[in-house]
Short mmCIF file of C-alpha atoms in Angstrom, two decimals:
data_model
loop_
_atom_site.label_atom_id
_atom_site.label_comp_id
_atom_site.label_asym_id
_atom_site.label_seq_id
_atom_site.Cartn_x
_atom_site.Cartn_y
_atom_site.Cartn_z
CA UNK A 1 0.03 0.11 -0.05
CA UNK A 2 0.82 3.48 -0.55
CA UNK A 3 3.93 2.48 -3.16
CA UNK A 4 5.76 5.16 -5.26
CA UNK A 5 8.10 2.53 -7.17
CA UNK A 6 8.18 4.02 -10.71
CA UNK A 7 7.26 2.18 -13.41
CA UNK A 8 9.99 -0.26 -14.99
CA UNK A 9 12.25 0.87 -11.79
CA UNK A 10 15.31 -1.24 -11.74
CA UNK A 11 15.64 -1.68 -7.97
CA UNK A 12 19.40 -1.00 -7.08
CA UNK A 13 18.97 -3.24 -3.49
CA UNK A 14 17.30 -6.18 -5.73
CA UNK A 15 20.30 -5.88 -8.14
CA UNK A 16 22.69 -6.29 -5.23
CA UNK A 17 20.87 -9.51 -3.87
CA UNK A 18 21.10 -10.61 -7.38
CA UNK A 19 24.83 -9.83 -7.08
CA UNK A 20 24.88 -7.69 -10.10
CA UNK A 21 27.29 -4.87 -10.20
CA UNK A 22 26.13 -2.11 -12.82
CA UNK A 23 25.09 1.31 -13.81
CA UNK A 24 22.01 1.03 -12.22
CA UNK A 25 23.19 0.26 -8.83
CA UNK A 26 25.80 2.23 -6.64
CA UNK A 27 26.25 -0.86 -4.25
CA UNK A 28 29.49 -3.42 -5.06
CA UNK A 29 29.25 -7.03 -3.49
CA UNK A 30 31.87 -5.59 -0.96
CA UNK A 31 29.81 -3.32 0.53
CA UNK A 32 27.70 -6.24 1.86
CA UNK A 33 29.46 -7.68 5.40
CA UNK A 34 26.21 -9.95 6.34
CA UNK A 35 23.38 -12.19 5.07
CA UNK A 36 21.48 -14.80 5.98
CA UNK A 37 18.33 -16.24 4.26
CA UNK A 38 15.74 -13.04 4.54
CA UNK A 39 18.27 -10.06 5.10
CA UNK A 40 21.87 -8.58 4.44
CA UNK A 41 23.76 -5.86 6.14
CA UNK A 42 25.88 -3.69 3.95
CA UNK A 43 27.59 -0.03 3.85
CA UNK A 44 25.20 2.03 2.57
CA UNK A 45 26.50 3.75 -1.00
CA UNK A 46 26.24 7.71 0.42
CA UNK A 47 27.98 9.14 3.18
CA UNK A 48 25.80 11.51 5.42
CA UNK A 49 27.76 14.64 7.34
CA UNK A 50 30.45 13.61 9.74
CA UNK A 51 29.39 10.28 9.99
CA UNK A 52 31.00 8.40 6.85
CA UNK A 53 30.28 4.48 6.57
CA UNK A 54 26.83 3.95 8.22
CA UNK A 55 25.07 0.83 7.34
CA UNK A 56 21.62 -0.43 5.94
CA UNK A 57 19.86 -3.56 6.85
CA UNK A 58 17.57 -4.75 4.10
CA UNK A 59 15.29 -7.86 3.22
CA UNK A 60 16.60 -9.91 0.27
CA UNK A 61 12.86 -9.79 -1.05
CA UNK A 62 11.19 -6.62 -2.77
CA UNK A 63 9.15 -4.80 -0.17
CA UNK A 64 8.85 -1.35 -0.60
CA UNK A 65 8.53 0.36 2.86
CA UNK A 66 7.32 -0.67 6.62
CA UNK A 67 3.73 -0.93 5.34
CA UNK A 68 4.56 -4.04 3.25
CA UNK A 69 7.24 -5.38 5.28
CA UNK A 70 5.96 -9.02 6.63
CA UNK A 71 6.85 -10.11 10.19
CA UNK A 72 9.37 -12.50 9.46
CA UNK A 73 11.36 -9.91 7.69
CA UNK A 74 10.82 -7.40 9.95
CA UNK A 75 11.67 -9.34 13.39
CA UNK A 76 14.72 -10.18 11.50
CA UNK A 77 15.69 -6.72 10.48
CA UNK A 78 15.67 -5.19 14.03
CA UNK A 79 17.43 -8.49 15.04
CA UNK A 80 20.20 -7.83 12.74
CA UNK A 81 20.14 -3.89 13.30
CA UNK A 82 20.85 -4.61 16.82
CA UNK A 83 23.66 -6.94 16.06
CA UNK A 84 25.25 -4.55 13.73
CA UNK A 85 24.84 -1.32 16.35
CA UNK A 86 26.78 -3.63 18.45
CA UNK A 87 29.34 -4.53 16.07
CA UNK A 88 29.69 -0.73 15.07
CA UNK A 89 30.12 0.33 18.90
CA UNK A 90 32.97 -2.37 18.60
CA UNK A 91 34.38 -1.50 15.33
CA UNK A 92 34.19 1.90 15.37
CA UNK A 93 34.35 2.92 19.13
CA UNK A 94 31.36 5.37 18.08
CA UNK A 95 29.52 7.27 21.18
CA UNK A 96 25.94 6.03 20.25
CA UNK A 97 24.00 4.76 17.27
CA UNK A 98 20.96 6.42 15.59
CA UNK A 99 18.45 4.15 13.72
CA UNK A 100 16.53 6.01 11.17
CA UNK A 101 14.10 4.49 8.26
CA UNK A 102 12.25 6.67 5.90
CA UNK A 103 8.93 5.30 4.15
CA UNK A 104 7.86 7.20 0.95
CA UNK A 105 9.33 10.54 -1.16
CA UNK A 106 8.05 12.84 1.80
CA UNK A 107 10.20 10.95 4.26
CA UNK A 108 13.31 11.14 1.76
CA UNK A 109 13.13 7.84 0.85
CA UNK A 110 14.87 7.59 -2.31
CA UNK A 111 15.36 3.68 -2.63
CA UNK A 112 12.30 2.18 -3.38
CA UNK A 113 13.01 -0.88 -1.30
CA UNK A 114 12.77 -1.25 2.24
CA UNK A 115 15.95 -0.21 4.31
CA UNK A 116 16.92 0.44 7.54
CA UNK A 117 19.94 3.05 8.40
CA UNK A 118 21.96 2.37 11.19
CA UNK A 119 24.34 5.45 11.82
CA UNK A 120 27.43 5.26 14.20
CA UNK A 121 27.16 8.75 16.17
CA UNK A 122 29.87 10.63 17.86
CA UNK A 123 29.70 13.38 20.87
CA UNK A 124 28.84 16.49 18.85
CA UNK A 125 28.78 15.24 15.40
CA UNK A 126 26.05 17.40 14.61
CA UNK A 127 24.30 14.78 12.71
CA UNK A 128 20.92 16.00 13.05
CA UNK A 129 21.81 19.28 11.13
CA UNK A 130 23.46 17.55 8.51
CA UNK A 131 21.10 14.91 7.57
CA UNK A 132 20.86 16.83 4.22
CA UNK A 133 24.53 16.89 3.68
CA UNK A 134 24.80 13.53 1.75
CA UNK A 135 28.09 12.71 -0.81
CA UNK A 136 28.18 9.28 -2.95
CA UNK A 137 31.06 7.75 -1.46
CA UNK A 138 33.89 5.75 -3.18
CA UNK A 139 33.85 1.97 -3.61
CA UNK A 140 37.21 1.76 -1.51
CA UNK A 141 35.71 3.86 1.35
CA UNK A 142 32.80 1.62 1.62
CA UNK A 143 35.36 -1.86 1.57
CA UNK A 144 37.18 -0.93 4.69
CA UNK A 145 34.29 -0.35 6.76
CA UNK A 146 32.50 -3.33 5.54
CA UNK A 147 35.33 -5.47 6.07
CA UNK A 148 35.75 -4.64 9.93
CA UNK A 149 31.96 -4.98 10.60
CA UNK A 150 32.43 -8.30 8.71
CA UNK A 151 34.86 -9.32 11.04
CA UNK A 152 33.45 -8.19 14.12
CA UNK A 153 29.81 -9.57 13.51
CA UNK A 154 28.99 -11.63 16.23
CA UNK A 155 26.61 -14.87 15.53
CA UNK A 156 23.00 -14.28 16.62
CA UNK B 1 26.51 -2.75 28.07
CA UNK B 2 26.76 0.77 27.40
CA UNK B 3 24.16 2.19 29.80
CA UNK B 4 24.10 6.03 30.93
CA UNK B 5 21.27 6.15 32.92
CA UNK B 6 22.00 8.34 36.26
CA UNK B 7 21.90 6.85 39.68
CA UNK B 8 18.25 6.92 41.39
CA UNK B 9 16.77 8.04 37.70
CA UNK B 10 13.47 7.99 37.93
CA UNK B 11 12.29 6.71 34.61
CA UNK B 12 9.46 8.77 33.07
CA UNK B 13 8.34 5.78 30.99
CA UNK B 14 8.30 3.40 33.84
CA UNK B 15 6.12 5.70 35.89
CA UNK B 16 3.77 6.02 32.73
CA UNK B 17 3.74 2.18 32.44
CA UNK B 18 2.78 2.01 36.04
CA UNK B 19 -0.05 4.34 35.63
CA UNK B 20 1.58 7.11 37.77
CA UNK B 21 1.25 10.88 37.03
CA UNK B 22 3.40 12.89 38.64
CA UNK B 23 6.24 15.86 38.14
CA UNK B 24 8.78 12.95 37.65
CA UNK B 25 6.92 12.37 33.99
CA UNK B 26 5.26 14.58 31.32
CA UNK B 27 3.47 11.78 30.07
CA UNK B 28 -0.44 11.49 30.94
CA UNK B 29 -2.48 8.11 30.71
CA UNK B 30 -4.65 9.71 28.24
CA UNK B 31 -1.34 9.96 25.85
CA UNK B 32 -1.19 6.37 25.46
CA UNK B 33 -3.23 4.90 22.44
CA UNK B 34 -2.10 1.28 22.43
CA UNK B 35 -0.96 -1.38 24.99
CA UNK B 36 -0.51 -5.01 25.08
CA UNK B 37 1.52 -7.75 27.43
CA UNK B 38 4.96 -6.47 26.09
CA UNK B 39 5.03 -2.85 24.89
CA UNK B 40 2.83 0.16 24.39
CA UNK B 41 2.37 2.97 21.82
CA UNK B 42 2.07 6.65 22.92
CA UNK B 43 2.03 10.47 21.87
CA UNK B 44 5.70 11.79 22.68
CA UNK B 45 5.76 14.81 24.72
CA UNK B 46 8.22 16.83 22.91
CA UNK B 47 6.37 18.05 19.34
CA UNK B 48 9.21 18.50 16.49
CA UNK B 49 9.56 21.15 14.16
CA UNK B 50 5.72 20.85 11.74
CA UNK B 51 5.38 17.53 12.86
CA UNK B 52 3.46 17.83 15.98
CA UNK B 53 1.83 15.02 17.89
CA UNK B 54 4.35 11.83 16.81
CA UNK B 55 4.08 8.49 18.66
CA UNK B 56 6.79 6.62 20.25
CA UNK B 57 6.92 2.73 21.15
CA UNK B 58 8.27 1.63 23.85
CA UNK B 59 8.72 -1.76 25.80
CA UNK B 60 6.70 -2.03 29.27
CA UNK B 61 10.00 -2.96 31.07
CA UNK B 62 12.78 -0.98 31.24
CA UNK B 63 15.60 -1.88 28.92
CA UNK B 64 17.93 1.19 28.13
CA UNK B 65 18.52 1.21 24.63
CA UNK B 66 18.74 -0.73 21.68
CA UNK B 67 22.04 -2.99 22.94
CA UNK B 68 20.07 -4.21 25.88
CA UNK B 69 16.63 -5.07 24.18
CA UNK B 70 15.34 -8.58 24.20
CA UNK B 71 14.44 -10.43 21.10
CA UNK B 72 10.69 -10.63 22.38
CA UNK B 73 10.12 -6.82 23.09
CA UNK B 74 12.11 -6.06 19.55
CA UNK B 75 9.64 -8.00 17.53
CA UNK B 76 6.80 -6.86 19.35
CA UNK B 77 8.05 -3.02 18.75
CA UNK B 78 8.56 -3.48 15.09
CA UNK B 79 5.35 -5.22 14.45
CA UNK B 80 3.40 -2.26 16.58
CA UNK B 81 5.58 0.46 15.06
CA UNK B 82 4.36 -0.69 11.09
CA UNK B 83 0.60 -0.59 12.85
CA UNK B 84 1.20 2.83 13.88
CA UNK B 85 2.83 3.67 10.68
CA UNK B 86 -0.55 2.57 8.91
CA UNK B 87 -2.76 4.14 11.44
CA UNK B 88 -0.97 7.40 11.12
CA UNK B 89 -1.39 7.06 7.41
CA UNK B 90 -5.25 7.04 7.63
CA UNK B 91 -5.39 9.59 10.71
CA UNK B 92 -3.02 11.82 10.20
CA UNK B 93 -3.28 11.86 6.25
CA UNK B 94 0.29 12.35 5.97
CA UNK B 95 2.46 11.90 2.67
CA UNK B 96 4.93 9.64 4.53
CA UNK B 97 6.06 8.21 8.05
CA UNK B 98 9.90 8.17 9.46
CA UNK B 99 11.04 5.97 12.15
CA UNK B 100 13.95 7.33 14.20
CA UNK B 101 15.63 5.49 17.59
CA UNK B 102 18.20 6.80 19.48
CA UNK B 103 20.72 5.32 21.35
CA UNK B 104 22.94 7.13 24.10
CA UNK B 105 23.51 10.81 24.56
CA UNK B 106 25.46 10.97 21.64
CA UNK B 107 22.65 10.14 19.71
CA UNK B 108 20.42 12.51 21.65
CA UNK B 109 18.89 9.96 23.64
CA UNK B 110 17.06 12.01 26.52
CA UNK B 111 14.74 9.16 28.16
CA UNK B 112 17.01 6.27 29.35
CA UNK B 113 14.48 3.96 28.42
CA UNK B 114 14.04 2.14 24.72
CA UNK B 115 11.85 4.01 22.64
CA UNK B 116 11.07 4.17 18.82
CA UNK B 117 9.78 7.24 17.17
CA UNK B 118 7.31 7.41 14.73
CA UNK B 119 6.88 10.57 12.61
CA UNK B 120 4.17 11.90 10.48
CA UNK B 121 5.76 13.19 7.17
CA UNK B 122 4.22 15.67 5.29
CA UNK B 123 5.68 17.01 1.64
CA UNK B 124 8.01 19.67 2.14
CA UNK B 125 7.43 19.79 5.83
CA UNK B 126 11.77 19.77 6.40
CA UNK B 127 11.84 17.88 9.02
CA UNK B 128 15.49 16.89 8.41
CA UNK B 129 16.52 20.31 9.27
CA UNK B 130 14.19 20.93 12.41
CA UNK B 131 15.18 17.95 14.46
CA UNK B 132 16.43 20.32 16.94
CA UNK B 133 13.39 22.29 17.12
CA UNK B 134 11.67 20.91 20.15
CA UNK B 135 8.96 22.10 22.36
CA UNK B 136 7.08 20.47 25.26
CA UNK B 137 3.44 19.95 24.19
CA UNK B 138 0.14 20.59 26.26
CA UNK B 139 -1.49 17.41 27.83
CA UNK B 140 -4.79 18.85 25.44
CA UNK B 141 -2.60 18.78 22.52
CA UNK B 142 -1.07 15.44 22.64
CA UNK B 143 -4.90 13.95 23.90
CA UNK B 144 -6.68 14.61 20.63
CA UNK B 145 -3.78 12.64 18.62
CA UNK B 146 -3.85 9.98 20.70
CA UNK B 147 -8.15 9.60 20.75
CA UNK B 148 -7.75 9.74 16.81
CA UNK B 149 -4.94 6.96 16.51
CA UNK B 150 -6.41 4.57 19.24
CA UNK B 151 -9.85 4.53 17.20
CA UNK B 152 -7.93 3.81 14.16
CA UNK B 153 -5.46 1.22 15.15
CA UNK B 154 -6.40 -2.18 13.79
CA UNK B 155 -6.08 -5.23 15.39
CA UNK B 156 -2.93 -7.12 14.77
#
């Protein structure tokens, strides 16, 4: 319900799930640091403010937003988000973790496949005033963050 | 782990769970629009930007943050958050819904009891640049939003 996906949308997250790297997706397979039968976690292509290298958790199947997300996927997403948050504390030595999840264009949802953002937070990083300060990262930058999280990800 | 709760903290959310209304909590019982055996949903005491009357979902038991949140509560929280989001679409006629959840003071966590924020979003509301624009609401304002959500909350 309340869907906004354009006709013939090439979903960048579905492409990544399928292992495809091409011009329709910014995601590289090296960005992915966790995957199971329902969801995967990866470093977001876009970096925000002074908080580069934040993660997203996504269902493998295509659901556009929270309104459509089935219970099985939802449960796994919050479980993995918790594990990502704890891994981020260890790997990034961050002072806090912020979860954000946007539904529909009015809420700045750009990729029309459900994704939960997990940001490392640092004292006085000013992120709340920099959420529009977004840049496309280089895959080399993301790979380092992904490798560190992959190594410290705890079995659930 | 990673807890920041001060000694002798009078948790405003635990007081609300216990049905207490006093000077240690801004929450009134009328703010609560959903409750089951694990969680409850209520209108947040503080209103943000042009998006007044947003909701929070909280566990009934005291857990400080996502790192500590047990699976049973986590599953119920995302389930109820989805139902709140859908109810908000109906009641508030909003154009989108944003989820935010803060862990630790560096991430602007003020109440040290896990709570997931659910914001109604409107086209061009500018919320991302107004997340620091916070005011304490009046209970009369909250009661109206809570009553409308209570009426439209769908059984899960």
